[in-house]
PDB file of C-alpha atoms in Angstrom:
ATOM      1  CA  UNK A  41     -16.935  27.197 -34.132  1.00 66.00           C
ATOM      2  CA  UNK A  42     -19.343  24.662 -35.569  1.00 77.00           C
ATOM      3  CA  UNK A  43     -19.611  21.059 -34.519  1.00 79.00           C
ATOM      4  CA  UNK A  44     -18.680  18.701 -37.302  1.00 82.00           C
ATOM      5  CA  UNK A  45     -20.804  15.685 -37.968  1.00 79.00           C
ATOM      6  CA  UNK A  46     -18.825  12.451 -37.657  1.00 78.00           C
ATOM      7  CA  UNK A  47     -19.950   9.071 -38.837  1.00 78.00           C
ATOM      8  CA  UNK A  48     -18.736   6.439 -36.404  1.00 75.00           C
ATOM      9  CA  UNK A  49     -18.509   2.899 -37.631  1.00 77.00           C
ATOM     10  CA  UNK A  50     -18.561   0.558 -34.681  1.00 78.00           C
ATOM     11  CA  UNK A  51     -16.124  -2.342 -34.818  1.00 79.00           C
ATOM     12  CA  UNK A  52     -17.611  -5.790 -34.957  1.00 81.00           C
ATOM     13  CA  UNK A  53     -17.260  -8.348 -32.204  1.00 83.00           C
ATOM     14  CA  UNK A  54     -14.822 -10.328 -34.336  1.00 84.00           C
ATOM     15  CA  UNK A  55     -12.522  -7.321 -34.591  1.00 85.00           C
ATOM     16  CA  UNK A  56     -12.551  -6.867 -30.804  1.00 82.00           C
ATOM     17  CA  UNK A  57     -11.906 -10.585 -30.318  1.00 87.00           C
ATOM     18  CA  UNK A  58      -8.855 -10.445 -32.609  1.00 85.00           C
ATOM     19  CA  UNK A  59      -7.572  -7.386 -30.745  1.00 83.00           C
ATOM     20  CA  UNK A  60      -7.936  -9.204 -27.399  1.00 82.00           C
ATOM     21  CA  UNK A  61      -6.247 -12.354 -28.716  1.00 82.00           C
ATOM     22  CA  UNK A  62      -3.382 -10.324 -30.167  1.00 78.00           C
ATOM     23  CA  UNK A  63      -2.922  -8.658 -26.747  1.00 76.00           C
ATOM     24  CA  UNK A  64      -2.917 -12.014 -24.973  1.00 76.00           C
ATOM     25  CA  UNK A  65      -0.350 -13.641 -27.247  1.00 77.00           C
ATOM     26  CA  UNK A  66       1.894 -10.574 -27.552  1.00 75.00           C
ATOM     27  CA  UNK A  67       5.499 -10.603 -26.399  1.00 79.00           C
ATOM     28  CA  UNK A  68       4.781  -7.556 -24.205  1.00 80.00           C
ATOM     29  CA  UNK A  69       2.315  -9.608 -22.166  1.00 78.00           C
ATOM     30  CA  UNK A  70       5.042 -12.207 -21.571  1.00 83.00           C
ATOM     31  CA  UNK A  71       7.445  -9.462 -20.421  1.00 88.00           C
ATOM     32  CA  UNK A  72       4.774  -7.927 -18.154  1.00 87.00           C
ATOM     33  CA  UNK A  73       3.967 -11.298 -16.573  1.00 86.00           C
ATOM     34  CA  UNK A  74       7.675 -11.960 -15.922  1.00 90.00           C
ATOM     35  CA  UNK A  75       8.038  -8.528 -14.299  1.00 90.00           C
ATOM     36  CA  UNK A  76       4.921  -9.109 -12.201  1.00 87.00           C
ATOM     37  CA  UNK A  77       6.197 -12.495 -11.050  1.00 88.00           C
ATOM     38  CA  UNK A  78       9.595 -11.028 -10.124  1.00 88.00           C
ATOM     39  CA  UNK A  79       7.945  -8.146  -8.236  1.00 84.00           C
ATOM     40  CA  UNK A  80       5.678 -10.556  -6.379  1.00 85.00           C
ATOM     41  CA  UNK A  81       8.556 -12.897  -5.494  1.00 83.00           C
ATOM     42  CA  UNK A  82      10.683 -10.072  -4.099  1.00 82.00           C
ATOM     43  CA  UNK A  83       7.960  -8.060  -2.370  1.00 81.00           C
ATOM     44  CA  UNK A  84       5.737 -10.811  -1.013  1.00 85.00           C
ATOM     45  CA  UNK A  85       7.384 -14.218  -0.950  1.00 86.00           C
ATOM     46  CA  UNK A  86      10.852 -13.053   0.113  1.00 85.00           C
ATOM     47  CA  UNK A  87       9.188 -10.413   2.287  1.00 87.00           C
ATOM     48  CA  UNK A  88       7.402 -13.125   4.270  1.00 87.00           C
ATOM     49  CA  UNK A  89      10.751 -14.758   4.959  1.00 90.00           C
ATOM     50  CA  UNK A  90      12.510 -11.531   5.925  1.00 91.00           C
ATOM     51  CA  UNK A  91       9.778 -10.041   8.141  1.00 94.00           C
ATOM     52  CA  UNK A  92       9.245 -11.218  11.691  1.00 96.00           C
ATOM     53  CA  UNK A  93       5.686 -12.549  11.822  1.00 97.00           C
ATOM     54  CA  UNK A  94       4.097 -13.871  15.017  1.00 96.00           C
ATOM     55  CA  UNK A  95       2.237 -17.120  15.512  1.00 92.00           C
ATOM     56  CA  UNK A  96      -1.242 -17.440  14.045  1.00 96.00           C
ATOM     57  CA  UNK A  97      -0.942 -14.186  12.097  1.00 97.00           C
ATOM     58  CA  UNK A  98      -2.404 -14.183   8.604  1.00 95.00           C
ATOM     59  CA  UNK A  99      -0.682 -12.104   5.937  1.00 96.00           C
ATOM     60  CA  UNK A 100      -2.812 -12.316   2.786  1.00 94.00           C
ATOM     61  CA  UNK A 101      -1.187 -13.449  -0.461  1.00 91.00           C
ATOM     62  CA  UNK A 102      -1.624 -10.018  -2.077  1.00 92.00           C
ATOM     63  CA  UNK A 103       0.212  -8.099   0.675  1.00 95.00           C
ATOM     64  CA  UNK A 104       3.400  -6.299  -0.391  1.00 93.00           C
ATOM     65  CA  UNK A 105       6.221  -6.180   2.205  1.00 94.00           C
ATOM     66  CA  UNK A 106       8.997  -3.759   1.181  1.00 92.00           C
ATOM     67  CA  UNK A 107      12.257  -3.563   3.166  1.00 93.00           C
ATOM     68  CA  UNK A 108      10.745  -6.500   5.034  1.00 93.00           C
ATOM     69  CA  UNK A 109      13.759  -7.051   7.278  1.00 94.00           C
ATOM     70  CA  UNK A 110      12.508  -3.927   9.120  1.00 96.00           C
ATOM     71  CA  UNK A 111       8.927  -5.185   9.537  1.00 97.00           C
ATOM     72  CA  UNK A 112       7.632  -6.918  12.669  1.00 97.00           C
ATOM     73  CA  UNK A 113       4.078  -8.273  12.943  1.00 98.00           C
ATOM     74  CA  UNK A 114       2.822  -9.616  16.283  1.00 98.00           C
ATOM     75  CA  UNK A 115       0.685 -12.664  17.054  1.00 98.00           C
ATOM     76  CA  UNK A 116      -2.909 -13.176  15.965  1.00 97.00           C
ATOM     77  CA  UNK A 117      -2.876 -10.395  13.356  1.00 98.00           C
ATOM     78  CA  UNK A 118      -4.741 -10.189  10.062  1.00 98.00           C
ATOM     79  CA  UNK A 119      -3.035  -8.163   7.344  1.00 97.00           C
ATOM     80  CA  UNK A 120      -5.724  -8.072   4.685  1.00 97.00           C
ATOM     81  CA  UNK A 121      -5.876  -8.003   0.866  1.00 95.00           C
ATOM     82  CA  UNK A 122      -3.718  -5.530  -1.064  1.00 95.00           C
ATOM     83  CA  UNK A 123      -2.006  -3.958   1.961  1.00 97.00           C
ATOM     84  CA  UNK A 124       1.372  -2.333   1.358  1.00 96.00           C
ATOM     85  CA  UNK A 125       3.861  -2.210   4.235  1.00 97.00           C
ATOM     86  CA  UNK A 126       6.878  -0.089   3.274  1.00 95.00           C
ATOM     87  CA  UNK A 127       9.522   0.104   5.993  1.00 95.00           C
ATOM     88  CA  UNK A 128      12.123   2.868   5.897  1.00 89.00           C
ATOM     89  CA  UNK A 129      14.775   3.164   3.236  1.00 84.00           C
ATOM     90  CA  UNK A 130      17.500   2.855   5.901  1.00 85.00           C
ATOM     91  CA  UNK A 131      16.578   2.048   9.503  1.00 90.00           C
ATOM     92  CA  UNK A 132      12.944   2.968  10.152  1.00 95.00           C
ATOM     93  CA  UNK A 133      10.796   0.021  11.183  1.00 97.00           C
ATOM     94  CA  UNK A 134       7.160  -0.941  11.057  1.00 98.00           C
ATOM     95  CA  UNK A 135       6.211  -2.621  14.332  1.00 98.00           C
ATOM     96  CA  UNK A 136       2.721  -4.070  14.555  1.00 98.00           C
ATOM     97  CA  UNK A 137       1.565  -5.403  17.919  1.00 98.00           C
ATOM     98  CA  UNK A 138      -0.610  -8.413  18.702  1.00 98.00           C
ATOM     99  CA  UNK A 139      -4.207  -8.861  17.479  1.00 98.00           C
ATOM    100  CA  UNK A 140      -4.063  -6.019  14.969  1.00 98.00           C
ATOM    101  CA  UNK A 141      -6.281  -6.297  11.924  1.00 97.00           C
ATOM    102  CA  UNK A 142      -6.435  -4.234   8.775  1.00 98.00           C
ATOM    103  CA  UNK A 143      -9.061  -3.740   6.123  1.00 97.00           C
ATOM    104  CA  UNK A 144      -8.246  -4.001   2.434  1.00 97.00           C
ATOM    105  CA  UNK A 145      -5.944  -1.576   0.626  1.00 98.00           C
ATOM    106  CA  UNK A 146      -4.213  -0.204   3.737  1.00 98.00           C
ATOM    107  CA  UNK A 147      -0.819   1.467   3.292  1.00 98.00           C
ATOM    108  CA  UNK A 148       1.731   1.803   6.093  1.00 98.00           C
ATOM    109  CA  UNK A 149       4.765   3.832   5.054  1.00 97.00           C
ATOM    110  CA  UNK A 150       7.825   4.513   7.248  1.00 96.00           C
ATOM    111  CA  UNK A 151       9.615   6.985   4.985  1.00 92.00           C
ATOM    112  CA  UNK A 152       8.955  10.102   2.962  1.00 89.00           C
ATOM    113  CA  UNK A 153      10.677  12.005   0.185  1.00 86.00           C
ATOM    114  CA  UNK A 154      12.765  14.998   1.170  1.00 86.00           C
ATOM    115  CA  UNK A 155      12.001  18.375  -0.363  1.00 89.00           C
ATOM    116  CA  UNK A 156      14.778  20.427   1.207  1.00 89.00           C
ATOM    117  CA  UNK A 157      15.810  22.337  -1.894  1.00 90.00           C
ATOM    118  CA  UNK A 158      14.199  23.719  -5.005  1.00 92.00           C
ATOM    119  CA  UNK A 159      17.400  23.201  -6.985  1.00 94.00           C
ATOM    120  CA  UNK A 160      16.779  19.443  -7.256  1.00 91.00           C
ATOM    121  CA  UNK A 161      13.591  17.625  -8.256  1.00 92.00           C
ATOM    122  CA  UNK A 162      12.076  15.866  -5.246  1.00 89.00           C
ATOM    123  CA  UNK A 163      12.522  12.479  -6.920  1.00 90.00           C
ATOM    124  CA  UNK A 164      16.311  13.041  -6.834  1.00 91.00           C
ATOM    125  CA  UNK A 165      16.442  14.111  -3.195  1.00 90.00           C
ATOM    126  CA  UNK A 166      17.060  11.857  -0.212  1.00 88.00           C
ATOM    127  CA  UNK A 167      14.443  10.366   2.099  1.00 87.00           C
ATOM    128  CA  UNK A 168      13.343  10.875   5.673  1.00 91.00           C
ATOM    129  CA  UNK A 169      12.840   7.703   7.703  1.00 92.00           C
ATOM    130  CA  UNK A 170      10.652   7.473  10.802  1.00 96.00           C
ATOM    131  CA  UNK A 171       9.350   4.268  12.359  1.00 97.00           C
ATOM    132  CA  UNK A 172       5.648   3.426  12.535  1.00 98.00           C
ATOM    133  CA  UNK A 173       4.485   1.754  15.755  1.00 98.00           C
ATOM    134  CA  UNK A 174       1.058   0.123  15.944  1.00 98.00           C
ATOM    135  CA  UNK A 175       0.290  -1.191  19.419  1.00 98.00           C
ATOM    136  CA  UNK A 176      -1.902  -4.193  20.349  1.00 98.00           C
ATOM    137  CA  UNK A 177      -5.605  -4.609  19.487  1.00 98.00           C
ATOM    138  CA  UNK A 178      -5.771  -1.926  16.767  1.00 98.00           C
ATOM    139  CA  UNK A 179      -8.262  -2.029  13.903  1.00 98.00           C
ATOM    140  CA  UNK A 180      -7.255  -0.146  10.760  1.00 98.00           C
ATOM    141  CA  UNK A 181     -10.146   0.398   8.336  1.00 98.00           C
ATOM    142  CA  UNK A 182      -9.891  -0.238   4.609  1.00 97.00           C
ATOM    143  CA  UNK A 183      -8.118   2.297   2.437  1.00 98.00           C
ATOM    144  CA  UNK A 184      -6.359   3.981   5.350  1.00 98.00           C
ATOM    145  CA  UNK A 185      -2.863   5.393   5.049  1.00 98.00           C
ATOM    146  CA  UNK A 186      -0.508   5.435   8.037  1.00 98.00           C
ATOM    147  CA  UNK A 187       2.410   7.815   7.476  1.00 97.00           C
ATOM    148  CA  UNK A 188       5.981   7.833   8.759  1.00 96.00           C
ATOM    149  CA  UNK A 189       6.668   8.622  12.408  1.00 96.00           C
ATOM    150  CA  UNK A 190       3.204   7.738  13.712  1.00 98.00           C
ATOM    151  CA  UNK A 191       2.418   5.707  16.835  1.00 98.00           C
ATOM    152  CA  UNK A 192      -1.081   4.256  17.091  1.00 98.00           C
ATOM    153  CA  UNK A 193      -2.002   3.523  20.700  1.00 98.00           C
ATOM    154  CA  UNK A 194      -3.414   0.281  22.049  1.00 98.00           C
ATOM    155  CA  UNK A 195      -7.047  -0.453  21.199  1.00 98.00           C
ATOM    156  CA  UNK A 196      -7.396   2.407  18.703  1.00 98.00           C
ATOM    157  CA  UNK A 197      -9.684   2.245  15.673  1.00 98.00           C
ATOM    158  CA  UNK A 198      -8.773   3.969  12.418  1.00 98.00           C
ATOM    159  CA  UNK A 199     -11.830   4.723  10.256  1.00 98.00           C
ATOM    160  CA  UNK A 200     -11.834   3.608   6.626  1.00 98.00           C
ATOM    161  CA  UNK A 201     -10.043   6.008   4.306  1.00 98.00           C
ATOM    162  CA  UNK A 202      -8.284   7.948   7.077  1.00 98.00           C
ATOM    163  CA  UNK A 203      -4.853   9.474   6.548  1.00 98.00           C
ATOM    164  CA  UNK A 204      -2.985   9.239   9.847  1.00 98.00           C
ATOM    165  CA  UNK A 205      -0.122  11.730  10.079  1.00 97.00           C
ATOM    166  CA  UNK A 206      -0.032  12.214  13.885  1.00 97.00           C
ATOM    167  CA  UNK A 207       0.045   9.908  16.888  1.00 98.00           C
ATOM    168  CA  UNK A 208      -3.258   8.311  17.891  1.00 98.00           C
ATOM    169  CA  UNK A 209      -4.012   8.015  21.640  1.00 98.00           C
ATOM    170  CA  UNK A 210      -4.936   4.591  23.062  1.00 98.00           C
ATOM    171  CA  UNK A 211      -8.586   3.527  22.654  1.00 98.00           C
ATOM    172  CA  UNK A 212      -9.359   6.477  20.358  1.00 98.00           C
ATOM    173  CA  UNK A 213     -11.461   6.315  17.220  1.00 98.00           C
ATOM    174  CA  UNK A 214      -9.999   8.543  14.504  1.00 98.00           C
ATOM    175  CA  UNK A 215     -11.084   9.370  10.985  1.00 97.00           C
ATOM    176  CA  UNK A 216     -10.731  11.903   8.200  1.00 97.00           C
ATOM    177  CA  UNK A 217      -7.982  13.509   6.159  1.00 96.00           C
ATOM    178  CA  UNK A 218      -5.938  14.234   8.148  1.00 97.00           C
ATOM    179  CA  UNK A 219      -7.229  11.893  10.840  1.00 97.00           C
ATOM    180  CA  UNK A 220      -8.687  13.509  13.955  1.00 98.00           C
ATOM    181  CA  UNK A 221     -10.061  11.978  17.148  1.00 98.00           C
ATOM    182  CA  UNK A 222     -13.809  11.394  16.756  1.00 97.00           C
ATOM    183  CA  UNK A 223     -14.431   9.788  20.149  1.00 97.00           C
ATOM    184  CA  UNK A 224     -13.053   7.344  22.696  1.00 97.00           C
ATOM    185  CA  UNK A 225     -13.879   3.655  22.728  1.00 94.00           C
ATOM    186  CA  UNK A 226     -16.084   2.497  25.626  1.00 88.00           C
TER     187      UNK A 226
END
């Protein structure tokens, strides 16, 4: 098979500018902005009202709190940019102790999809709920994922990018996928 020579005519800046303007003034942009505002109102603003948040805790404006009535955040915590806290679909809770801080883009999820049968697609199957407990003085590094059913012990440190699928002992430093104990804090 031979390569065919193609003559590419680059669009001018004016053409790109018109394309950008048309995107900005399109009806679809209006619909997308309305959907984004509704999502934000439900999953952040109402979430802040439904969750129990301790004194002097800072939950950043870009944090998403889903099933927030099952989320408890202790005192003096910092829940950083773009964190997602997803409590269980039924009863599973996310309980965060005092003086816990998270890096950016952390996900804490207290449920998981079932995959009990091959006869049904997983998206149509039920869920498994299991509470996530994060004790006092825990530092969760950016990009970490804390999965359902996990307890993170007091004073633990979760390295950036870790996927925590098992309990973490107190004062341990864990990292990796899946997270494993690297060492103990002094």
